[in-house]
Amino acid sequence: MNTSGPAAGQGLRLIPFRGLRYVPERVGSLAAVTSPPYDVVVRPDGLHHLESADPHNIVRLILPQAGTAVDRHRQAADTLKRWLAEGVLAPDPVPALYVYEQRAGEVLQRGVIGALALSPAPEGVVLPHEDVMADVVEDRADLMRTAAAHLEPLLLSYAGDGGPNGATAVIERVVKRLPLLTTTTEDGFSHRLWALTDPAEQAEVESDLSHRQALIADGHHRWATYLRLQEEQSSPGPWDFGLVLLVDTTRYPLRVRAIHRLLHRLPVADALRGLDGLFRIRPVDVPLPRALDVLAEAAAEGNAFLLAGDGRFHLIDRPDEQLLARTVRPDRPAAWRALDATVLHSTLLDDVWRIPDAPEHIAYIHDTAAAVGQAERHDATAVLMHPVREDVVRDLARQGVTMPRKSTSFGPKPATGLVLRSLGTG
């Protein structure tokens, strides 16, 4: 694994493409056809809400509904073809890189969307930090293969140098121009998109990125899918590139949040009973925001979790050292061994509670209140997590060490539906 970053010409290779975009006159509003990434739309009510927002909402492509996987993916492909034929979606006239801005209150994120040359992790150009599930990659691969399109960009971060030239400098110039589109989604974020078509500016972006290294902030399963599909297809061709949003986190730091676990078949009382003598257990009888503050204070001292689902919160921390020594792999770096996600999966789920990491047993939920609410409604246990710092994630990734899947949630995530990439035309 390359730990120092690639040399010039051996780093990120980002190229323009003809983006597929919604034709504003053919839809109710741009906000009504967008969606969060497919793996954030976890609840049926969220899916139905998006489907009803506009008959052309992008969720009909990224999460098609049918009886079998084959039918779902064929439905998405047919829908995409129909929308192109009807002029709901249309390709831009010339290849472009796209400058993308998200803003809400004090949060401001800007980056560049393009087609990124694929590279396996050992090359040290694009660094994954989480494991993936084979069945999810299989499903996403079938969808992309059938639709012959990249439907939503991954979120990748890199560290710029703050110089007067390069990708971030180009972005700062471009945002002073008239955007292609402006919309505000119901989460309060405003979105603006610009097409970068000037060859000199494209070259400035590409040259700057050519010696950069990127971390996958969001989209590990889709990146693994890109690599899998590349292996299947003849090369060179469009499958050698993947749709991404690159953000310079030196200029625009990402927010890092935790992803919580919902244990469907484990009531809180049973979860606590299994922890007796292995963790310190304390009731936390305060509202959710304050309970998360208590969790943060405990997490600053070591491994800590909040359990919820019985109408109150329970802080569990200070795990038994002998328990950790027995259950956590000794052949990994100390930073990996100390991760809450490592202790949760290796110690709690695998050893204490004996819960398989399968959808019928565990759900991964980004929204804290939603995790608590579902646990309370279904007599289940929500395990609330404290987020990992980005520098810890990046350092482990540079060592070639992957974290347990769904260990982090970087954001803000790009809205799905603002720009797509067709693979069918090359």
Tab-separated table of C-alpha atoms in Angstrom:
chain	number	residue	atom	x	y	z
A	1	MET	CA	0.000	0.000	0.000
A	2	ASN	CA	1.298	3.449	-0.934
A	3	THR	CA	1.320	5.402	2.342
A	4	SER	CA	2.937	8.632	1.171
A	5	GLY	CA	0.657	9.468	-1.735
A	6	PRO	CA	1.234	8.924	-5.461
A	7	ALA	CA	3.673	10.848	-7.619
A	8	ALA	CA	2.495	13.202	-10.360
A	9	GLY	CA	0.849	11.279	-13.163
A	10	GLN	CA	0.240	8.274	-10.908
A	11	GLY	CA	-2.587	9.753	-8.885
A	12	LEU	CA	-6.202	10.614	-9.599
A	13	ARG	CA	-7.182	10.802	-13.254
A	14	LEU	CA	-10.466	12.690	-13.618
A	15	ILE	CA	-11.936	13.219	-17.081
A	16	PRO	CA	-15.002	15.078	-18.429
A	17	PHE	CA	-18.144	13.267	-19.552
A	18	ARG	CA	-21.513	14.163	-21.069
A	19	GLY	CA	-23.721	14.245	-18.015
A	20	LEU	CA	-27.320	13.092	-18.150
A	21	ARG	CA	-29.480	15.671	-16.407
A	22	TYR	CA	-33.172	16.284	-15.832
A	23	VAL	CA	-34.813	18.729	-18.214
A	24	PRO	CA	-36.418	21.240	-15.803
A	25	GLU	CA	-39.452	21.824	-18.017
A	26	ARG	CA	-40.342	18.117	-17.921
A	27	VAL	CA	-40.441	17.688	-14.125
A	28	GLY	CA	-42.306	19.366	-11.292
A	29	SER	CA	-39.101	20.685	-9.731
A	30	LEU	CA	-35.489	19.591	-9.512
A	31	ALA	CA	-35.820	19.181	-5.762
A	32	ALA	CA	-38.759	16.800	-6.251
A	33	VAL	CA	-36.758	14.418	-8.460
A	34	THR	CA	-33.672	14.147	-6.248
A	35	SER	CA	-33.004	11.606	-3.513
A	36	PRO	CA	-30.410	10.787	-0.869
A	37	PRO	CA	-28.002	7.964	-1.851
A	38	TYR	CA	-29.674	4.567	-2.184
A	39	ASP	CA	-28.320	3.219	1.119
A	40	VAL	CA	-29.636	6.192	3.109
A	41	VAL	CA	-33.231	5.602	1.956
A	42	VAL	CA	-33.684	2.760	4.435
A	43	ARG	CA	-37.320	3.082	5.435
A	44	PRO	CA	-40.330	2.198	3.272
A	45	ASP	CA	-42.032	5.464	4.253
A	46	GLY	CA	-39.010	7.358	2.925
A	47	LEU	CA	-39.125	5.417	-0.333
A	48	HIS	CA	-42.851	6.028	-0.769
A	49	HIS	CA	-42.408	9.707	0.059
A	50	LEU	CA	-39.822	10.097	-2.690
A	51	GLU	CA	-41.850	8.110	-5.219
A	52	SER	CA	-44.869	10.323	-4.602
A	53	ALA	CA	-42.880	13.579	-4.729
A	54	ASP	CA	-42.670	13.363	-8.537
A	55	PRO	CA	-43.357	10.487	-10.973
A	56	HIS	CA	-39.813	10.953	-12.285
A	57	ASN	CA	-38.004	10.871	-8.941
A	58	ILE	CA	-34.563	9.276	-9.276
A	59	VAL	CA	-35.435	6.717	-6.590
A	60	ARG	CA	-37.299	4.811	-9.335
A	61	LEU	CA	-33.882	4.160	-10.880
A	62	ILE	CA	-31.695	3.608	-7.812
A	63	LEU	CA	-34.293	1.607	-5.808
A	64	PRO	CA	-36.776	0.144	-8.323
A	65	GLN	CA	-39.603	-1.893	-6.828
A	66	ALA	CA	-40.491	-5.320	-8.244
A	67	GLY	CA	-40.806	-8.910	-7.115
A	68	THR	CA	-37.338	-10.148	-8.072
A	69	ALA	CA	-33.897	-8.600	-8.497
A	70	VAL	CA	-33.966	-9.324	-12.235
A	71	ASP	CA	-37.322	-7.571	-12.581
A	72	ARG	CA	-36.184	-4.608	-10.483
A	73	HIS	CA	-33.084	-4.005	-12.530
A	74	ARG	CA	-34.867	-4.468	-15.853
A	75	GLN	CA	-37.527	-2.030	-14.668
A	76	ALA	CA	-34.871	0.567	-13.852
A	77	ALA	CA	-33.260	0.124	-17.282
A	78	ASP	CA	-36.614	0.431	-19.044
A	79	THR	CA	-37.507	3.515	-17.009
A	80	LEU	CA	-34.195	5.171	-17.872
A	81	LYS	CA	-34.677	4.459	-21.586
A	82	ARG	CA	-38.224	5.806	-21.467
A	83	TRP	CA	-37.210	9.009	-19.698
A	84	LEU	CA	-34.463	9.588	-22.272
A	85	ALA	CA	-36.876	8.956	-25.136
A	86	GLU	CA	-39.466	11.301	-23.601
A	87	GLY	CA	-36.920	14.044	-22.964
A	88	VAL	CA	-37.232	13.878	-19.180
A	89	LEU	CA	-33.481	13.279	-19.049
A	90	ALA	CA	-31.082	14.531	-21.701
A	91	PRO	CA	-27.304	14.428	-22.217
A	92	ASP	CA	-25.374	17.662	-22.060
A	93	PRO	CA	-24.074	18.814	-25.473
A	94	VAL	CA	-20.349	18.511	-24.689
A	95	PRO	CA	-18.243	16.626	-22.133
A	96	ALA	CA	-17.774	18.531	-18.893
A	97	LEU	CA	-16.509	18.369	-15.368
A	98	TYR	CA	-19.155	19.628	-12.956
A	99	VAL	CA	-18.556	21.949	-10.028
A	100	TYR	CA	-21.054	21.128	-7.284
A	101	GLU	CA	-21.947	23.155	-4.195
A	102	GLN	CA	-24.037	22.220	-1.154
A	103	ARG	CA	-24.905	24.786	1.507
A	104	ALA	CA	-27.040	24.796	4.657
A	105	GLY	CA	-26.457	27.349	7.395
A	106	GLU	CA	-22.776	27.287	8.265
A	107	VAL	CA	-22.162	24.092	6.269
A	108	LEU	CA	-20.586	24.714	2.863
A	109	GLN	CA	-19.181	21.981	0.656
A	110	ARG	CA	-17.823	22.347	-2.864
A	111	GLY	CA	-16.225	19.781	-5.129
A	112	VAL	CA	-15.885	18.584	-8.688
A	113	ILE	CA	-17.831	15.749	-10.322
A	114	GLY	CA	-16.200	13.754	-13.093
A	115	ALA	CA	-15.380	10.288	-14.397
A	116	LEU	CA	-12.492	8.903	-12.344
A	117	ALA	CA	-10.106	6.257	-13.657
A	118	LEU	CA	-10.529	3.109	-11.576
A	119	SER	CA	-7.642	1.679	-9.585
A	120	PRO	CA	-7.426	-1.189	-7.091
A	121	ALA	CA	-6.632	-0.399	-3.459
A	122	PRO	CA	-3.012	-1.697	-3.519
A	123	GLU	CA	-2.065	1.088	-5.944
A	124	GLY	CA	-2.719	3.605	-3.162
A	125	VAL	CA	-4.620	6.080	-5.342
A	126	VAL	CA	-8.166	5.541	-4.057
A	127	LEU	CA	-8.230	4.295	-0.472
A	128	PRO	CA	-11.166	2.311	0.891
A	129	HIS	CA	-11.599	2.235	4.659
A	130	GLU	CA	-14.549	-0.122	5.125
A	131	ASP	CA	-15.350	-3.704	4.225
A	132	VAL	CA	-18.193	-4.459	1.826
A	133	MET	CA	-20.859	-7.160	1.610
A	134	ALA	CA	-20.741	-9.412	-1.445
A	135	ASP	CA	-24.534	-9.533	-1.860
A	136	VAL	CA	-24.803	-5.728	-1.957
A	137	VAL	CA	-22.033	-5.491	-4.569
A	138	GLU	CA	-23.798	-8.192	-6.594
A	139	ASP	CA	-27.078	-6.278	-6.499
A	140	ARG	CA	-25.500	-2.931	-7.439
A	141	ALA	CA	-23.509	-4.609	-10.220
A	142	ASP	CA	-26.644	-6.140	-11.718
A	143	LEU	CA	-28.376	-2.760	-11.612
A	144	MET	CA	-25.498	-0.836	-13.221
A	145	ARG	CA	-24.915	-3.551	-15.803
A	146	THR	CA	-28.574	-3.691	-16.819
A	147	ALA	CA	-29.112	0.074	-16.852
A	148	ALA	CA	-25.655	0.731	-18.396
A	149	ALA	CA	-25.365	3.845	-16.267
A	150	HIS	CA	-23.821	5.283	-13.142
A	151	LEU	CA	-26.837	6.715	-11.350
A	152	GLU	CA	-25.221	8.507	-8.402
A	153	PRO	CA	-21.729	9.817	-7.634
A	154	LEU	CA	-19.525	8.472	-4.872
A	155	LEU	CA	-18.128	10.959	-2.346
A	156	LEU	CA	-14.313	10.996	-2.258
A	157	SER	CA	-12.092	13.308	-0.217
A	158	TYR	CA	-8.539	14.472	-0.853
A	159	ALA	CA	-6.144	16.986	0.728
A	160	GLY	CA	-5.341	20.002	-1.420
A	161	ASP	CA	-2.443	22.370	-0.765
A	162	GLY	CA	-4.317	25.677	-0.820
A	163	GLY	CA	-2.265	27.024	-3.712
A	164	PRO	CA	-3.373	29.728	-6.189
A	165	ASN	CA	-3.833	27.146	-8.949
A	166	GLY	CA	-5.390	23.702	-9.171
A	167	ALA	CA	-8.801	22.124	-8.719
A	168	THR	CA	-9.939	24.121	-5.684
A	169	ALA	CA	-8.763	27.399	-7.221
A	170	VAL	CA	-10.788	26.604	-10.350
A	171	ILE	CA	-13.828	25.818	-8.219
A	172	GLU	CA	-13.540	29.176	-6.428
A	173	ARG	CA	-13.520	30.961	-9.784
A	174	VAL	CA	-16.380	28.947	-11.267
A	175	VAL	CA	-18.827	29.534	-8.393
A	176	LYS	CA	-18.868	33.240	-9.261
A	177	ARG	CA	-20.532	32.389	-12.582
A	178	LEU	CA	-24.149	31.646	-13.438
A	179	PRO	CA	-24.926	28.022	-12.466
A	180	LEU	CA	-26.582	25.401	-14.638
A	181	LEU	CA	-29.086	24.699	-11.905
A	182	THR	CA	-30.067	25.798	-8.426
A	183	THR	CA	-32.453	23.963	-6.123
A	184	THR	CA	-33.174	23.516	-2.427
A	185	THR	CA	-34.100	20.073	-1.115
A	186	GLU	CA	-36.427	19.429	1.805
A	187	ASP	CA	-33.502	18.811	4.171
A	188	GLY	CA	-32.702	22.534	3.864
A	189	PHE	CA	-29.623	22.141	1.652
A	190	SER	CA	-29.282	24.371	-1.382
A	191	HIS	CA	-27.552	22.808	-4.378
A	192	ARG	CA	-25.830	24.522	-7.290
A	193	LEU	CA	-24.167	22.918	-10.309
A	194	TRP	CA	-21.878	24.396	-12.970
A	195	ALA	CA	-20.528	22.780	-16.158
A	196	LEU	CA	-16.770	23.192	-16.537
A	197	THR	CA	-16.155	22.974	-20.285
A	198	ASP	CA	-13.131	25.227	-20.828
A	199	PRO	CA	-10.185	22.980	-21.858
A	200	ALA	CA	-7.649	25.094	-19.974
A	201	GLU	CA	-9.627	24.901	-16.722
A	202	GLN	CA	-10.229	21.197	-17.200
A	203	ALA	CA	-6.490	20.705	-17.682
A	204	GLU	CA	-5.747	22.707	-14.514
A	205	VAL	CA	-8.071	20.455	-12.501
A	206	GLU	CA	-6.715	17.257	-14.043
A	207	SER	CA	-3.078	18.275	-13.534
A	208	ASP	CA	-3.631	19.135	-9.881
A	209	LEU	CA	-5.420	15.866	-9.139
A	210	SER	CA	-2.830	13.766	-10.978
A	211	HIS	CA	-0.630	13.604	-7.869
A	212	ARG	CA	-3.426	13.380	-5.287
A	213	GLN	CA	-4.661	10.435	-3.272
A	214	ALA	CA	-8.356	10.109	-2.339
A	215	LEU	CA	-10.240	8.467	0.506
A	216	ILE	CA	-13.632	6.892	-0.185
A	217	ALA	CA	-15.836	8.882	2.161
A	218	ASP	CA	-19.142	7.396	0.983
A	219	GLY	CA	-19.805	4.679	-1.585
A	220	HIS	CA	-17.611	1.650	-0.819
A	221	HIS	CA	-20.099	-0.798	-2.312
A	222	ARG	CA	-20.445	1.268	-5.472
A	223	TRP	CA	-16.646	1.563	-5.832
A	224	ALA	CA	-16.323	-2.220	-5.428
A	225	THR	CA	-19.068	-2.518	-8.037
A	226	TYR	CA	-17.171	-0.262	-10.449
A	227	LEU	CA	-14.089	-2.475	-10.107
A	228	ARG	CA	-16.094	-5.664	-10.564
A	229	LEU	CA	-17.804	-4.417	-13.712
A	230	GLN	CA	-14.497	-3.184	-15.115
A	231	GLU	CA	-13.162	-6.747	-14.877
A	232	GLU	CA	-16.136	-8.022	-16.896
A	233	GLN	CA	-15.969	-5.523	-19.744
A	234	SER	CA	-13.596	-5.160	-22.671
A	235	SER	CA	-10.978	-2.494	-22.092
A	236	PRO	CA	-10.372	0.329	-22.757
A	237	GLY	CA	-13.876	1.724	-22.479
A	238	PRO	CA	-16.355	3.658	-20.309
A	239	TRP	CA	-16.331	0.935	-17.636
A	240	ASP	CA	-12.732	1.933	-16.802
A	241	PHE	CA	-14.084	5.068	-15.103
A	242	GLY	CA	-16.544	5.711	-12.293
A	243	LEU	CA	-18.784	8.660	-11.420
A	244	VAL	CA	-17.428	10.513	-8.362
A	245	LEU	CA	-17.566	13.788	-6.453
A	246	LEU	CA	-14.102	14.860	-5.234
A	247	VAL	CA	-13.941	17.265	-2.284
A	248	ASP	CA	-10.796	19.001	-1.034
A	249	THR	CA	-11.263	18.551	2.712
A	250	THR	CA	-8.419	20.920	3.508
A	251	ARG	CA	-10.684	23.668	2.158
A	252	TYR	CA	-14.080	22.073	2.847
A	253	PRO	CA	-13.901	19.651	5.796
A	254	LEU	CA	-16.447	16.866	5.733
A	255	ARG	CA	-18.718	16.135	8.662
A	256	VAL	CA	-18.219	12.661	10.105
A	257	ARG	CA	-21.197	11.007	11.758
A	258	ALA	CA	-21.832	7.574	13.175
A	259	ILE	CA	-24.042	4.899	11.641
A	260	HIS	CA	-26.152	3.189	14.268
A	261	ARG	CA	-27.202	-0.460	14.525
A	262	LEU	CA	-30.725	-1.764	15.016
A	263	LEU	CA	-30.746	-5.325	16.385
A	264	HIS	CA	-34.123	-6.630	15.277
A	265	ARG	CA	-34.385	-9.738	17.446
A	266	LEU	CA	-32.711	-8.581	20.654
A	267	PRO	CA	-34.822	-6.798	23.299
A	268	VAL	CA	-32.939	-4.321	25.467
A	269	ALA	CA	-33.432	-6.380	28.615
A	270	ASP	CA	-31.766	-9.381	26.994
A	271	ALA	CA	-28.939	-7.216	25.652
A	272	LEU	CA	-28.204	-5.812	29.112
A	273	ARG	CA	-28.421	-9.203	30.789
A	274	GLY	CA	-25.672	-10.514	28.541
A	275	LEU	CA	-23.376	-7.635	29.494
A	276	ASP	CA	-23.442	-8.138	33.245
A	277	GLY	CA	-19.876	-8.156	34.512
A	278	LEU	CA	-18.404	-7.455	31.079
A	279	PHE	CA	-19.174	-3.729	30.692
A	280	ARG	CA	-20.077	-0.951	33.070
A	281	ILE	CA	-23.807	-0.234	32.646
A	282	ARG	CA	-25.434	3.057	33.657
A	283	PRO	CA	-28.970	4.395	32.989
A	284	VAL	CA	-29.087	7.761	31.221
A	285	ASP	CA	-32.468	9.339	31.950
A	286	VAL	CA	-32.203	12.446	29.770
A	287	PRO	CA	-33.525	13.434	26.310
A	288	LEU	CA	-31.733	12.101	23.237
A	289	PRO	CA	-29.540	15.176	22.525
A	290	ARG	CA	-28.173	15.174	26.069
A	291	ALA	CA	-27.775	11.373	26.003
A	292	LEU	CA	-25.533	11.763	22.953
A	293	ASP	CA	-23.464	14.304	24.886
A	294	VAL	CA	-23.052	11.730	27.664
A	295	LEU	CA	-21.975	9.172	25.047
A	296	ALA	CA	-19.405	11.611	23.621
A	297	GLU	CA	-17.951	12.235	27.083
A	298	ALA	CA	-17.614	8.505	27.724
A	299	ALA	CA	-16.212	7.816	24.224
A	300	ALA	CA	-13.403	10.300	24.898
A	301	GLU	CA	-12.172	7.869	27.574
A	302	GLY	CA	-12.600	4.591	25.691
A	303	ASN	CA	-15.162	2.323	24.042
A	304	ALA	CA	-18.736	3.397	24.779
A	305	PHE	CA	-22.224	2.790	23.365
A	306	LEU	CA	-25.790	3.837	24.101
A	307	LEU	CA	-28.485	1.156	24.054
A	308	ALA	CA	-32.081	2.227	23.438
A	309	GLY	CA	-35.425	0.629	22.744
A	310	ASP	CA	-37.187	0.338	26.110
A	311	GLY	CA	-38.032	4.011	26.555
A	312	ARG	CA	-34.754	5.013	28.182
A	313	PHE	CA	-31.043	5.057	27.409
A	314	HIS	CA	-28.332	2.809	28.827
A	315	LEU	CA	-24.664	3.769	28.602
A	316	ILE	CA	-22.296	0.817	28.380
A	317	ASP	CA	-18.576	1.480	28.593
A	318	ARG	CA	-15.311	0.307	30.217
A	319	PRO	CA	-15.273	-3.190	28.679
A	320	ASP	CA	-13.402	-5.905	30.521
A	321	GLU	CA	-9.778	-5.994	29.326
A	322	GLN	CA	-9.623	-9.785	29.289
A	323	LEU	CA	-12.794	-9.863	27.185
A	324	LEU	CA	-11.201	-7.519	24.646
A	325	ALA	CA	-7.971	-9.506	24.587
A	326	ARG	CA	-9.920	-12.661	23.839
A	327	THR	CA	-12.275	-11.282	21.180
A	328	VAL	CA	-10.381	-8.560	19.265
A	329	ARG	CA	-7.797	-9.616	16.671
A	330	PRO	CA	-4.240	-9.036	17.929
A	331	ASP	CA	-2.713	-8.740	14.434
A	332	ARG	CA	-4.220	-5.336	13.651
A	333	PRO	CA	-2.943	-1.826	14.489
A	334	ALA	CA	-3.767	-0.447	17.924
A	335	ALA	CA	-5.995	2.247	16.373
A	336	TRP	CA	-8.116	-0.445	14.698
A	337	ARG	CA	-8.326	-2.519	17.883
A	338	ALA	CA	-9.568	0.537	19.789
A	339	LEU	CA	-12.380	1.418	17.356
A	340	ASP	CA	-15.904	1.285	18.762
A	341	ALA	CA	-16.998	-0.486	15.581
A	342	THR	CA	-14.337	-3.147	16.115
A	343	VAL	CA	-15.441	-3.782	19.695
A	344	LEU	CA	-19.096	-3.738	18.693
A	345	HIS	CA	-18.679	-6.358	15.987
A	346	SER	CA	-15.860	-8.519	17.375
A	347	THR	CA	-16.844	-8.447	21.032
A	348	LEU	CA	-20.544	-7.622	21.378
A	349	LEU	CA	-22.162	-8.963	18.205
A	350	ASP	CA	-19.909	-11.963	17.537
A	351	ASP	CA	-19.067	-13.092	21.063
A	352	VAL	CA	-21.486	-11.749	23.686
A	353	TRP	CA	-24.776	-11.521	21.804
A	354	ARG	CA	-23.970	-14.023	19.001
A	355	ILE	CA	-25.835	-12.020	16.354
A	356	PRO	CA	-25.031	-12.696	12.665
A	357	ASP	CA	-24.276	-9.658	10.503
A	358	ALA	CA	-27.212	-10.271	8.177
A	359	PRO	CA	-30.148	-8.018	7.182
A	360	GLU	CA	-32.702	-10.098	9.074
A	361	HIS	CA	-30.749	-9.482	12.276
A	362	ILE	CA	-29.114	-6.036	11.881
A	363	ALA	CA	-30.135	-2.800	10.161
A	364	TYR	CA	-27.746	0.117	9.677
A	365	ILE	CA	-29.441	3.470	10.258
A	366	HIS	CA	-27.904	6.926	9.813
A	367	ASP	CA	-30.609	8.918	11.625
A	368	THR	CA	-30.318	8.678	15.423
A	369	ALA	CA	-33.951	9.421	16.240
A	370	ALA	CA	-35.115	6.933	13.597
A	371	ALA	CA	-32.945	4.192	15.113
A	372	VAL	CA	-34.381	4.842	18.577
A	373	GLY	CA	-37.949	5.048	17.279
A	374	GLN	CA	-37.751	1.779	15.373
A	375	ALA	CA	-36.230	-0.007	18.362
A	376	GLU	CA	-39.025	1.192	20.625
A	377	ARG	CA	-41.750	0.230	18.166
A	378	HIS	CA	-40.437	-3.284	17.570
A	379	ASP	CA	-39.054	-4.274	21.001
A	380	ALA	CA	-35.571	-4.238	19.530
A	381	THR	CA	-32.241	-2.741	20.585
A	382	ALA	CA	-30.668	0.311	18.978
A	383	VAL	CA	-26.923	0.593	19.500
A	384	LEU	CA	-26.011	4.259	19.175
A	385	MET	CA	-22.426	4.983	18.149
A	386	HIS	CA	-20.061	7.941	18.520
A	387	PRO	CA	-18.379	9.058	15.247
A	388	VAL	CA	-14.743	8.347	14.365
A	389	ARG	CA	-12.413	11.222	13.488
A	390	GLU	CA	-11.506	11.552	9.802
A	391	ASP	CA	-7.760	11.501	10.507
A	392	VAL	CA	-8.098	8.083	12.189
A	393	VAL	CA	-10.007	6.774	9.167
A	394	ARG	CA	-7.439	8.122	6.699
A	395	ASP	CA	-4.444	6.821	8.653
A	396	LEU	CA	-5.890	3.298	8.786
A	397	ALA	CA	-6.765	3.423	5.088
A	398	ARG	CA	-3.201	4.395	4.212
A	399	GLN	CA	-2.011	1.325	6.120
A	400	GLY	CA	-4.340	-0.826	4.025
A	401	VAL	CA	-6.506	-1.620	7.060
A	402	THR	CA	-10.268	-1.647	6.526
A	403	MET	CA	-12.719	-0.846	9.282
A	404	PRO	CA	-15.898	-2.840	9.945
A	405	ARG	CA	-18.473	-1.871	7.337
A	406	LYS	CA	-20.736	1.090	8.025
A	407	SER	CA	-18.297	2.450	10.603
A	408	THR	CA	-18.674	6.051	9.468
A	409	SER	CA	-21.026	8.396	7.652
A	410	PHE	CA	-19.272	11.256	5.885
A	411	GLY	CA	-21.280	14.179	4.621
A	412	PRO	CA	-22.956	16.112	3.385
A	413	LYS	CA	-23.582	13.461	0.756
A	414	PRO	CA	-24.234	14.558	-2.823
A	415	ALA	CA	-27.859	14.606	-3.839
A	416	THR	CA	-28.694	11.805	-6.252
A	417	GLY	CA	-30.346	12.904	-9.486
A	418	LEU	CA	-28.489	16.101	-10.364
A	419	VAL	CA	-26.115	14.444	-12.841
A	420	LEU	CA	-25.910	10.838	-14.126
A	421	ARG	CA	-23.397	9.123	-16.405
A	422	SER	CA	-24.389	6.872	-19.282
A	423	LEU	CA	-22.175	3.875	-20.050
A	424	GLY	CA	-24.054	2.682	-23.107
A	425	THR	CA	-22.578	5.118	-25.618
A	426	GLY	CA	-18.908	4.880	-24.617
